[in-house]
CSV table of C-alpha atoms and ligand atoms in Angstrom, one decimal:
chain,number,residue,atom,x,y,z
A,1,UNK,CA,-18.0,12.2,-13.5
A,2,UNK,CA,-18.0,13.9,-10.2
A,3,UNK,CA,-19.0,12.9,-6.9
A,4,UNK,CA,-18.0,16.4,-5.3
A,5,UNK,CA,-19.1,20.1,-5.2
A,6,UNK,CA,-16.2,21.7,-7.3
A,7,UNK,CA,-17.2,25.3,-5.9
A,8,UNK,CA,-17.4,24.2,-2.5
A,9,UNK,CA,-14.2,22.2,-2.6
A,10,UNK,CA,-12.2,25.9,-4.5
A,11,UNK,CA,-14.3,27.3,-1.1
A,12,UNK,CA,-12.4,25.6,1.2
A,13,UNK,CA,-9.1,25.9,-0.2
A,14,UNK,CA,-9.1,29.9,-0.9
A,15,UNK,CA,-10.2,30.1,3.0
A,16,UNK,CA,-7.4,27.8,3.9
A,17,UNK,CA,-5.1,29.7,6.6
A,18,UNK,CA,-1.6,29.6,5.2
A,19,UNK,CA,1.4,28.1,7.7
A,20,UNK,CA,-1.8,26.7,9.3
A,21,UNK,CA,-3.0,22.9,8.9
A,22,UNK,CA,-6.1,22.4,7.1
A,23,UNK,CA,-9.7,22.5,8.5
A,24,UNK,CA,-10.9,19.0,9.5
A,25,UNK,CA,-13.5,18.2,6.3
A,26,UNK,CA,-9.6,18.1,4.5
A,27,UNK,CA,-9.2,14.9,6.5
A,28,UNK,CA,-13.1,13.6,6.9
A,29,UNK,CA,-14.8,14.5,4.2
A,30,UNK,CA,-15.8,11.8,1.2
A,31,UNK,CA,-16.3,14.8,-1.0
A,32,UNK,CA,-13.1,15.9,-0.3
A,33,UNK,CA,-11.3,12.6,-0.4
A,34,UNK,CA,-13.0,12.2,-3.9
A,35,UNK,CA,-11.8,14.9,-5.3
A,36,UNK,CA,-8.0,14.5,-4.2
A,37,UNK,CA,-8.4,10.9,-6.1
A,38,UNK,CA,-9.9,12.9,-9.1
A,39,UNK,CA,-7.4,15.9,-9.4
A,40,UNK,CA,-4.2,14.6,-7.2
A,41,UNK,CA,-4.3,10.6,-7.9
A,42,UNK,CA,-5.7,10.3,-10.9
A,43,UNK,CA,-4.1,13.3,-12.4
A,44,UNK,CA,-0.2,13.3,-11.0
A,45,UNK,CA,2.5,11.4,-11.0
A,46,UNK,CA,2.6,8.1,-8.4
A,47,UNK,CA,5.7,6.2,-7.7
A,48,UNK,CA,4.3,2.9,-7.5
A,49,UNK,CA,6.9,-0.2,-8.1
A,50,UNK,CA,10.6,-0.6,-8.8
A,51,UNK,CA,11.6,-2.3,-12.1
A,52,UNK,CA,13.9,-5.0,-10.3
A,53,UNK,CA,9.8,-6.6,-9.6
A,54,UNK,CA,9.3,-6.9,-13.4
A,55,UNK,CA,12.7,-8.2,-13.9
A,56,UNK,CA,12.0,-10.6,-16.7
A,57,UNK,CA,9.8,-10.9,-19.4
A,58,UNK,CA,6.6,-11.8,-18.2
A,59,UNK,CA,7.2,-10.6,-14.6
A,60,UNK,CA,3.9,-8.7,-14.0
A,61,UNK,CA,3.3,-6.7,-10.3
A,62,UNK,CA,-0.9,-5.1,-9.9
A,63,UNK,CA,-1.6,-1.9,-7.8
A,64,UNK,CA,-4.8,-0.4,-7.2
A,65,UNK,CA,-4.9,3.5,-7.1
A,66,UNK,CA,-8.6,4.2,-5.5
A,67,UNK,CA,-11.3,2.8,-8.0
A,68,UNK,CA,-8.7,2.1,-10.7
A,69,UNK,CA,-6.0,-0.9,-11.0
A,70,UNK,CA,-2.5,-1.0,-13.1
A,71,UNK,CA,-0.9,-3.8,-14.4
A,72,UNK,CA,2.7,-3.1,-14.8
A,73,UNK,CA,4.5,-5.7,-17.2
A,74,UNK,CA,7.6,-6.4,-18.4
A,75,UNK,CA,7.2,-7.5,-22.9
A,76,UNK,CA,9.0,-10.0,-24.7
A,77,UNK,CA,11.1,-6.4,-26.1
A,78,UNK,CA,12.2,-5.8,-22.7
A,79,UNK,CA,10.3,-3.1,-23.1
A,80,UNK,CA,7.9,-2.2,-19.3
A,81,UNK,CA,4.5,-1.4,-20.1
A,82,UNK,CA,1.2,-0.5,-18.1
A,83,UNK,CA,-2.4,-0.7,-18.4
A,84,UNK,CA,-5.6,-0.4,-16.9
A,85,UNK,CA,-6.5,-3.7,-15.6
A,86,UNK,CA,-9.8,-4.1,-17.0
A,87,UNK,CA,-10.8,-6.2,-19.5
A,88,UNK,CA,-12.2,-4.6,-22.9
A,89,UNK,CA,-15.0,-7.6,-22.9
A,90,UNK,CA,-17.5,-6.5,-20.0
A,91,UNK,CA,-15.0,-5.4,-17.6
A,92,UNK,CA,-13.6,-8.2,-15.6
A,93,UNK,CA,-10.1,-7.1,-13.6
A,94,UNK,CA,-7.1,-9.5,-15.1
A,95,UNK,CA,-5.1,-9.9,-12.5
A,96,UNK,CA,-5.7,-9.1,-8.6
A,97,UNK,CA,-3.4,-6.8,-6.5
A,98,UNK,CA,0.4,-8.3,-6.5
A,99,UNK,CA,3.0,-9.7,-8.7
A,100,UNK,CA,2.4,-12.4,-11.2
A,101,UNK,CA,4.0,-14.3,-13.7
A,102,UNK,CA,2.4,-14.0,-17.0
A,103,UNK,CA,2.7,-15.5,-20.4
A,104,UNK,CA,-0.3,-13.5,-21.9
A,105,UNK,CA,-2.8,-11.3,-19.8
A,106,UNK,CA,-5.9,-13.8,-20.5
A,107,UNK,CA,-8.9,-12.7,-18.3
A,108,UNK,CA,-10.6,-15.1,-16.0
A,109,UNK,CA,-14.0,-14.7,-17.3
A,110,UNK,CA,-14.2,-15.4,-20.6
A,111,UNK,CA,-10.8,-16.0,-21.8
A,112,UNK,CA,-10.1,-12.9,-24.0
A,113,UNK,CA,-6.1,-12.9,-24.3
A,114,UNK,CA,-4.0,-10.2,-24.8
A,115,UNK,CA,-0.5,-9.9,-25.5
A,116,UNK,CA,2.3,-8.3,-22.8
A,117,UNK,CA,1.8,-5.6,-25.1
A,118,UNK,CA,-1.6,-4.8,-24.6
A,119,UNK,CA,-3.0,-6.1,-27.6
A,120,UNK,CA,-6.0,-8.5,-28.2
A,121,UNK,CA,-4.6,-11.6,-29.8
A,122,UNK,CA,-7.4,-14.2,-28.9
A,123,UNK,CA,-11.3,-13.5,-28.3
A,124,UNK,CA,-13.2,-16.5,-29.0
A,125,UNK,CA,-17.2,-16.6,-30.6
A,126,UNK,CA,-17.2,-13.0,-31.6
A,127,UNK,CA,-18.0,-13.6,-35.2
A,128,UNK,CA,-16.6,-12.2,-38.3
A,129,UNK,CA,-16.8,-9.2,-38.5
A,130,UNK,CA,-15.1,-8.6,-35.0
A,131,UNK,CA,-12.0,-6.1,-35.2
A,132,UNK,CA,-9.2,-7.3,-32.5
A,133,UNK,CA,-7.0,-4.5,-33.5
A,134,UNK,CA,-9.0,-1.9,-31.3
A,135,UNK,CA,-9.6,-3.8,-28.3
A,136,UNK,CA,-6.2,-3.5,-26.7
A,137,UNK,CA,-5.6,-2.9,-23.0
A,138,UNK,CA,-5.7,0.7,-22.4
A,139,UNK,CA,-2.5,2.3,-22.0
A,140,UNK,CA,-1.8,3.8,-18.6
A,141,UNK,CA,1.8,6.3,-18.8
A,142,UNK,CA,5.0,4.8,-17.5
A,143,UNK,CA,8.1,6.1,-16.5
A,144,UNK,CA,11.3,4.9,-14.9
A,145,UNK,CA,13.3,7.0,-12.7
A,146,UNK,CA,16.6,5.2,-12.6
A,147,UNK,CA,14.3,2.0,-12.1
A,148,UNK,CA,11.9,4.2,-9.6
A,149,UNK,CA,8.3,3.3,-11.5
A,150,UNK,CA,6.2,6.0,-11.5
A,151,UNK,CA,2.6,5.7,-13.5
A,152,UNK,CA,0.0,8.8,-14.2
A,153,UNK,CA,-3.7,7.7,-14.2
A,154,UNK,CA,-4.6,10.9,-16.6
A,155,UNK,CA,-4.4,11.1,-20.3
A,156,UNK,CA,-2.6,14.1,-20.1
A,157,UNK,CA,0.4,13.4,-17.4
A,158,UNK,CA,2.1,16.3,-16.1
A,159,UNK,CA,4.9,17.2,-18.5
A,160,UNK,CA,7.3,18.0,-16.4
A,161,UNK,CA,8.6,14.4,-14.7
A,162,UNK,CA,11.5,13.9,-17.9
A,163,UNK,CA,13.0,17.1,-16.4
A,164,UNK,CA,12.8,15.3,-12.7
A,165,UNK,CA,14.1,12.5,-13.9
A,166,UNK,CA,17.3,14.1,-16.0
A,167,UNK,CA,17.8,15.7,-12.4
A,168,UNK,CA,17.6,12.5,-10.5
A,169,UNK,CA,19.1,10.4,-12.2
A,170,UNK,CA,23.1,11.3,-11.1
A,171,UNK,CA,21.7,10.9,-7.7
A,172,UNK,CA,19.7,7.5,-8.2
A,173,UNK,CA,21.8,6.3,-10.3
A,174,UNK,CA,25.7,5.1,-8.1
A,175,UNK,CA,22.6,3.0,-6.3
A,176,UNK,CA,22.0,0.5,-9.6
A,177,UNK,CA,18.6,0.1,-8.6
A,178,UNK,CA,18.2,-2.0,-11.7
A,179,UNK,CA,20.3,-4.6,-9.9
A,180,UNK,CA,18.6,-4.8,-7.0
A,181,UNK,CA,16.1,-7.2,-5.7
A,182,UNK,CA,12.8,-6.7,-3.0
A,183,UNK,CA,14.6,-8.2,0.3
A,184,UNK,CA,11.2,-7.2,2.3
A,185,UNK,CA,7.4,-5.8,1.6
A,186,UNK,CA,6.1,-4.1,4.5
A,187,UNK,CA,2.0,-3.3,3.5
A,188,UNK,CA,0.4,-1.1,6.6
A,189,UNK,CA,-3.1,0.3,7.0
A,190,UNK,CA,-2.9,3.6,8.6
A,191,UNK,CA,-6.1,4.8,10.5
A,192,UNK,CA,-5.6,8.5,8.8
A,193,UNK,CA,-5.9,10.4,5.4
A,194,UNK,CA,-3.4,10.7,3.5
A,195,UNK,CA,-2.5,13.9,4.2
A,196,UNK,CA,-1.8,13.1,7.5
A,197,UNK,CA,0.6,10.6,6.5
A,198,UNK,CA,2.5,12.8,4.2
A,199,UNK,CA,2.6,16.0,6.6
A,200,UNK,CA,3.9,14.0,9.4
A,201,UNK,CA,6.1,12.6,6.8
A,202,UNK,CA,7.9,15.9,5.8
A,203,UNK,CA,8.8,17.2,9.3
A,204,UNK,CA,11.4,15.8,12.0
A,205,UNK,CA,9.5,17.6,15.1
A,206,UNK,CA,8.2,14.3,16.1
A,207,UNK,CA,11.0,12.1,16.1
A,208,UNK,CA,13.1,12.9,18.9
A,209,UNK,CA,9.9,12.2,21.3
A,210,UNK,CA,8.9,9.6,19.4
A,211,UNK,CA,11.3,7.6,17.4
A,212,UNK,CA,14.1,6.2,19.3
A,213,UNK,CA,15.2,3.9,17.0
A,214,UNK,CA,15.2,6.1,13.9
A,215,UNK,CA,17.1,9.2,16.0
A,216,UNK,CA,20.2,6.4,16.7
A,217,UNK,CA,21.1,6.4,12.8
A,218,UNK,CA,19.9,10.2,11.5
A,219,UNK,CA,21.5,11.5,14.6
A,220,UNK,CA,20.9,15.5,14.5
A,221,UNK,CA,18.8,15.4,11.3
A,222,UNK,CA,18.7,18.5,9.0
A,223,UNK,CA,15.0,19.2,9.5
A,224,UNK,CA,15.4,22.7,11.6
A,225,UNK,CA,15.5,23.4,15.0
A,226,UNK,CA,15.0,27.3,16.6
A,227,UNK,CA,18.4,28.3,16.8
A,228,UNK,CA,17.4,30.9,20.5
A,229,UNK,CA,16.0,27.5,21.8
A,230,UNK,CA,19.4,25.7,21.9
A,231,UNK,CA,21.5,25.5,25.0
A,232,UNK,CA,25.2,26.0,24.4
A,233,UNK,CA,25.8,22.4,23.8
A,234,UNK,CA,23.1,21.6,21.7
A,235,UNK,CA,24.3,24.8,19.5
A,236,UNK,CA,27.6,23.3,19.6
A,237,UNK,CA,26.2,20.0,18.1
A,238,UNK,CA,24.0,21.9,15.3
A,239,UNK,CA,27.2,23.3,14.2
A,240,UNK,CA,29.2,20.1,13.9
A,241,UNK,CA,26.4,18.8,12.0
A,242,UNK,CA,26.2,21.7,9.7
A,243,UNK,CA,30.4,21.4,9.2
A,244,UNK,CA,30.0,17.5,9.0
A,245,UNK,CA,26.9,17.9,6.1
A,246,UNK,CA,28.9,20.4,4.0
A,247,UNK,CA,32.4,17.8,4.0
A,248,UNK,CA,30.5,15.0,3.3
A,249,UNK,CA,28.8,16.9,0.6
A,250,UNK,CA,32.1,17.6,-0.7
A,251,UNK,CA,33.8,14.3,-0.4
A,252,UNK,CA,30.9,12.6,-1.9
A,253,UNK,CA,30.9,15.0,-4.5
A,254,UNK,CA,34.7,15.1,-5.2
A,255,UNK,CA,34.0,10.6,-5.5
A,256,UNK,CA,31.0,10.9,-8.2
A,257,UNK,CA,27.9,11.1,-5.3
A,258,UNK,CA,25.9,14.4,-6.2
A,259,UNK,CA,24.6,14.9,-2.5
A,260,UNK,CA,23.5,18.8,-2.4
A,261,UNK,CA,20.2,19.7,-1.9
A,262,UNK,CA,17.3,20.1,-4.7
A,263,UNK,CA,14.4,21.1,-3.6
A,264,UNK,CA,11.0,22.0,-6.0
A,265,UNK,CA,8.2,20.7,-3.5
A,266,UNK,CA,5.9,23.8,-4.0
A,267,UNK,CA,6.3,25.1,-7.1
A,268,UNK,CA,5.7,22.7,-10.2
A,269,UNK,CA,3.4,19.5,-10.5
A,270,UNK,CA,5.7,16.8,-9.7
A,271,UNK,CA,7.4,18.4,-6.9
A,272,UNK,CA,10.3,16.7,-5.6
A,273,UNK,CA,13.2,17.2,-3.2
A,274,UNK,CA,16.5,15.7,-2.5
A,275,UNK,CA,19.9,16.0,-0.5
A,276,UNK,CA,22.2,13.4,0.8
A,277,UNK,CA,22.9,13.7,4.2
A,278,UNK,CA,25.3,11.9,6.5
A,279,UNK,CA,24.1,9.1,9.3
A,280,UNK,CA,25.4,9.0,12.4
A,281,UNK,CA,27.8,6.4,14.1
A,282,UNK,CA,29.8,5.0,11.4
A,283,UNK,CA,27.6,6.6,8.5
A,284,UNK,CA,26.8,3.8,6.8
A,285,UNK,CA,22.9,2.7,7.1
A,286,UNK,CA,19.8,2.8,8.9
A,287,UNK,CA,20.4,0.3,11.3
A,288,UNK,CA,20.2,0.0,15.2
A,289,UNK,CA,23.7,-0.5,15.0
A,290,UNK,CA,24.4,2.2,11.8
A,291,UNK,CA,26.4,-0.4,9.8
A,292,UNK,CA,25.7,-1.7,6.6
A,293,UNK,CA,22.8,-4.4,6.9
A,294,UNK,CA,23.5,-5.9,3.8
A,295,UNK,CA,27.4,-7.6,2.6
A,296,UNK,CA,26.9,-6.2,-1.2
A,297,UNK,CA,27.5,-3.4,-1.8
A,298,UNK,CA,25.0,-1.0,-4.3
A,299,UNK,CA,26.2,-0.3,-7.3
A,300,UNK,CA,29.6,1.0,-7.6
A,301,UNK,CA,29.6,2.3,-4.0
A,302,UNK,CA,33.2,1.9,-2.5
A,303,UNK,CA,32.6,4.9,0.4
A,304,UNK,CA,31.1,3.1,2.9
A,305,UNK,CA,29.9,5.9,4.9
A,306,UNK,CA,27.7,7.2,1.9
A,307,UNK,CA,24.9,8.3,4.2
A,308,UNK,CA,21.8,8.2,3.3
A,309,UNK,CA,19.9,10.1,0.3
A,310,UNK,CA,16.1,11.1,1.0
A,311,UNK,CA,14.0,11.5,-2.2
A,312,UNK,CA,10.3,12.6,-2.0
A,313,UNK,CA,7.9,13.5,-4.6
A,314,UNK,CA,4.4,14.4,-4.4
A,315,UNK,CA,2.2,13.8,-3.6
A,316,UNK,CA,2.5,9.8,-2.8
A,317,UNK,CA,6.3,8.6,-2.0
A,318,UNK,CA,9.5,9.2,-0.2
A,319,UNK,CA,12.7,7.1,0.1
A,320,UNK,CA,16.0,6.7,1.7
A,321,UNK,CA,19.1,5.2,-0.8
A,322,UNK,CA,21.8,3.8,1.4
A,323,UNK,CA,25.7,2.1,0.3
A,324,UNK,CA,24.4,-0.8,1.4
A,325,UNK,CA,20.6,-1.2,0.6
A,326,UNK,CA,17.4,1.3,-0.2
A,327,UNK,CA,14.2,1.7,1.6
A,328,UNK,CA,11.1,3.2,-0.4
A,329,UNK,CA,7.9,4.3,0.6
A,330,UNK,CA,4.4,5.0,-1.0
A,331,UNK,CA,1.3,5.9,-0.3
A,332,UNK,CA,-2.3,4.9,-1.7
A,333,UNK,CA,-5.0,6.2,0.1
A,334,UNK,CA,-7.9,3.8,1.1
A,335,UNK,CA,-10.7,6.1,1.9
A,336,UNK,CA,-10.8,9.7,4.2
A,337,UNK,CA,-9.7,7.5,7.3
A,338,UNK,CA,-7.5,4.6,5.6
A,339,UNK,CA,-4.1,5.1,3.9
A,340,UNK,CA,-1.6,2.3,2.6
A,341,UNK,CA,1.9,3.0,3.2
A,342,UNK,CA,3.7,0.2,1.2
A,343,UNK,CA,7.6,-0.3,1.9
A,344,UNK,CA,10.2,-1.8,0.0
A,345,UNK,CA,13.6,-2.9,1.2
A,346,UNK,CA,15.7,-3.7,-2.0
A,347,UNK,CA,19.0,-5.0,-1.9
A,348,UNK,CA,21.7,-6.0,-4.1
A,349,UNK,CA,20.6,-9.2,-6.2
A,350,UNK,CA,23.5,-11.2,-5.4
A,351,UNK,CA,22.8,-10.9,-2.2
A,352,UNK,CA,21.8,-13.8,0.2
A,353,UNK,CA,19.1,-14.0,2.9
A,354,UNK,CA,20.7,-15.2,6.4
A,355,UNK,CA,24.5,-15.0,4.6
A,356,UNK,CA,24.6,-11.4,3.5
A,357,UNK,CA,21.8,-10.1,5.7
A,358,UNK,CA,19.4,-10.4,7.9
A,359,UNK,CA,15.8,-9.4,7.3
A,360,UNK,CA,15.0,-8.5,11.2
A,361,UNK,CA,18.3,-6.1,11.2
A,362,UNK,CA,17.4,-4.5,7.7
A,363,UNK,CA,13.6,-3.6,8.4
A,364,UNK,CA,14.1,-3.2,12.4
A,365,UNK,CA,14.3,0.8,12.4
A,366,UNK,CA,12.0,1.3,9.7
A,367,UNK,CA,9.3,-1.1,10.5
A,368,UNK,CA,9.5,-0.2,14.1
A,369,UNK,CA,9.1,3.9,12.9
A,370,UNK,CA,5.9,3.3,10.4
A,371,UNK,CA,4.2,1.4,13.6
A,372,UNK,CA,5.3,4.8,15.9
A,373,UNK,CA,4.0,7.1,12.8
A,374,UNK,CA,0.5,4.8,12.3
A,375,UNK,CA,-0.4,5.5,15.9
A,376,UNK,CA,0.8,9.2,15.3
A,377,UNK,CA,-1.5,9.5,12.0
A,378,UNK,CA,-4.6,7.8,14.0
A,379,UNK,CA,-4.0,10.1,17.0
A,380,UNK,CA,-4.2,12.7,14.7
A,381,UNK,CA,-7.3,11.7,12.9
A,382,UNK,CA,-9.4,11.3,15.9
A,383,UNK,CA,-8.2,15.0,16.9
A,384,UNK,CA,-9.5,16.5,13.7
A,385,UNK,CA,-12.6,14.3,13.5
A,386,UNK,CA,-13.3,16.1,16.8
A,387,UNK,CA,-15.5,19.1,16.8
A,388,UNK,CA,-13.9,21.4,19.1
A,389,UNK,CA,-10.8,20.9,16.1
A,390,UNK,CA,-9.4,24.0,15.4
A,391,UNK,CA,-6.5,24.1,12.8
A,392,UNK,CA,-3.2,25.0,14.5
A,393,UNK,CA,0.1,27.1,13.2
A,394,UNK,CA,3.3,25.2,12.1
A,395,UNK,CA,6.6,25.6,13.4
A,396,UNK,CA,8.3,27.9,11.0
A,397,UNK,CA,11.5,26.3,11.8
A,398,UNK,CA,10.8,22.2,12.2
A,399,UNK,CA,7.4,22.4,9.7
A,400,UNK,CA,8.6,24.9,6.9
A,401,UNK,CA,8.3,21.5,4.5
A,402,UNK,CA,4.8,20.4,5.4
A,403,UNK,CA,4.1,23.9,4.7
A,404,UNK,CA,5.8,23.4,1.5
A,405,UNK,CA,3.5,20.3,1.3
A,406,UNK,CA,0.0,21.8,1.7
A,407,UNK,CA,0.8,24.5,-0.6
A,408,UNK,CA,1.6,22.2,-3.6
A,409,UNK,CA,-1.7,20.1,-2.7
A,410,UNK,CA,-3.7,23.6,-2.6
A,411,UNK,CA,-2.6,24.4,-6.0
A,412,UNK,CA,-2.4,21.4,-7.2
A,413,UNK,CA,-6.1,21.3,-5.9
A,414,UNK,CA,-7.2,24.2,-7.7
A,415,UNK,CA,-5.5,23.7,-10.5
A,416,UNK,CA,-7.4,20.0,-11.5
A,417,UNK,CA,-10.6,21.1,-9.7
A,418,UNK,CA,-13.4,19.7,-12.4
B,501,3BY,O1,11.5,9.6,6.0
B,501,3BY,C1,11.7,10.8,6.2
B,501,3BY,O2,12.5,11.4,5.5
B,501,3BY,C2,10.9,11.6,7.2
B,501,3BY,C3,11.7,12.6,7.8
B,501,3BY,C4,11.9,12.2,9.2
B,501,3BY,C5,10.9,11.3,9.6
B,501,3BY,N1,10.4,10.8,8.4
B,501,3BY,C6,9.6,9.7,8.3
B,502,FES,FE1,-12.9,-10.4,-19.9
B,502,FES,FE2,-15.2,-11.3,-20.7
B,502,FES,S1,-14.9,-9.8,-19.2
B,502,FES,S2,-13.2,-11.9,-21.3
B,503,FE,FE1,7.9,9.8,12.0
């Protein structure tokens, strides 16, 4: 079932200009926003949820991915499970978007119960000769990344996410994201496609014009500058930042942090990329201040000044893992114009609101950068809505990772084309 000219769509891409953004009907089109749900959404992995939200048996959280809704649960086993949340009846969804708190999934319409394993223990009136045993929930795939939940919509996930996730996992896992807990949910409607978001995601150019707040903790980011730009000072400064990312790599290193840089955003179908970089001030935390927001520590995080490790996949999520608390980010796309970026503050579960931390201190530089980047995205959407739109070149030194972006989506594209 297609909605979308296949041939057209391949069109577009072989055409596409590389180092170039794309051509607006990327951004506008329904066709083309139906057939990045079809062969990106529906057919890639999508981080989604964090295990600490289905801490318990019974501890149930809903996302809807375009047309289709999960149900990600937590079984009696222990065991986390997902499903399609439609009902094998005539249809009904089970639960709407959120957490819940479930002793059986029992849909509202006409009571068909099924157990936190999927399967159909009570359907009432059916007659005799009605089998239960193949009416289960449909299965949707599941896996935890260090307690990073990521789900795949197809039948056939991408096989290569256990290899991610045996790279990861020394990096997620000083961070104990299994004892963490959701301090703050942060759910924003950007005025852009997706794409948008996630390209202005993957570059730095923006921020020093535009993000006060998040430049006082990254401080001279490693997202490439041009090095015949740079006055004496600023040289200077790029330097120290280069010396003072390679001895924190080592000392982190050296005290059981793996911190250097991994990078496969382009070149397999759950692209990923992480380093650990320092933060300025005292290198503890995304804050105004820089220090740790939150009292408990992560984990088994003694260093303080652990900086801060970015972690993106594609195509829908990126996050930041701090000593002291992590933020995450992901992405569902509404329509060609809309896109949800959903963020996550976890912090340690012992942890206490107004005695450990303070919510307005822990969200303040990321709340306050989403709002600058949702006006960016719009702004940038009614640019390429515009006629006289003509797609410009990247910066080969502050946009060599959107770049890195668009081609994983253009082969990514072709490759699940129906
Ligand atoms: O979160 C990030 O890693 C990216 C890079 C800098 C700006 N930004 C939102
Ligand atoms: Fe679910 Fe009828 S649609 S019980
Ligand atoms: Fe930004």
């Amino acid at each position: 079932m297609t909605n979308y000219d296949s041939a057209a769509i391949r069109q577009l891409v072989d055409r596409r200009r590389p180092q170039h953004a794309l051509e607006s009907a990327f951004y506008t089109s329904p066709e083309v926003f139906a057939a990045d749900m079809d062969a990106i959404f529906h057919r890639h992995w999508l981080y989604v949820a964090v295990e600490c939200e289905v801490a318990e048996a019974g501890d149930a959280v809903v996302v809807d991915i375009g047309a289709s809704s999960v149900v990600i649960v937590r079984g009696d086993d222990d065991e986390i499970r997902a499903f399609h949340n439609v009902c094998r009846h005539r249809g009904a969804r089970l639960l709407p978007p959120g957490p819940a708190i479930v002793g059986n999934l029992v849909c509202p319409y006409h009571a068909w119960t099924y157990g936190l394993d999927g399967r159909l223990k009570f359907a009432e009136h059916m007659g005799e000769g009605f089998d239960h045993s193949c009416l289960g929930l449909r299965p949707v795939a599941l896996k935890s990344m260090a307690g990073l939940l990521f789900v795949c919509l197809s039948d056939d996930p991408p096989d290569d996410m256990d290899d991610v996730i045996r790279q990861m996992e020394p990096y997620l896992a000083p961070h104990d994201l299994k004892n963490t807990r959701v301090a703050h949910t942060a759910d924003l409607i950007e005025y852009g496609n997706w794409k948008l978001v996630l390209e202005n995601n993957r570059e730095c150019y923006h921020c020093m014009p535009n993000h006060p707040e998040l430049t006082i903790p990254l401080f001279a980011y490693g997202f490439g500058f041009a090095p015949e730009e740079l006055d004496a000072e600023e040289l200077a400064q790029a330097e120290r930042y280069d010396t003072l990312r390679r001895t924190s790599h080592e000392r982190w290193e050296a005290g059981g942090l793996p911190s250097r840089l991994i990078e496969h955003l382009e070149d397999r179908p759950t692209g990923f990329r992480t380093e650990r970089l320092p933060l300025d001030g005292s290198g503890e935390s995304q804050t105004m201040d820089t220090m740790a927001a939150c009292r408990v520590p992560l984990g088994g995080l003694r260093d303080k000044a652990s900086g801060g490790l970015h972690f993106w996949t594609q195509p829908n999520a990126w996050h930041h893992f701090m000593g002291d608390h992590v933020v995450t980010f992901s992405v569902i796309p509404l329509d060609e114009g809309r896109t949800l970026v959903r963020t996550k503050w976890l912090v340690h579960k012992d942890a206490v609101e107004g005695v450990d931390y303070d919510v307005e201190n822990l969200t303040c530089v990321w709340n306050t950068t989403n709002r600058q980047d949702a006006d960016l995205v719009e702004m940038t959407q009614r640019g390429v809505r515009d006629p006289a739109y003509i797609p410009g070149p990247y910066s080969p030194y502050t946009e060599g990772l959107v770049e890195k972006f668009m081609e994983w989506y253009c082969m990514r594209l072709k490759a699940c084309l129906g």
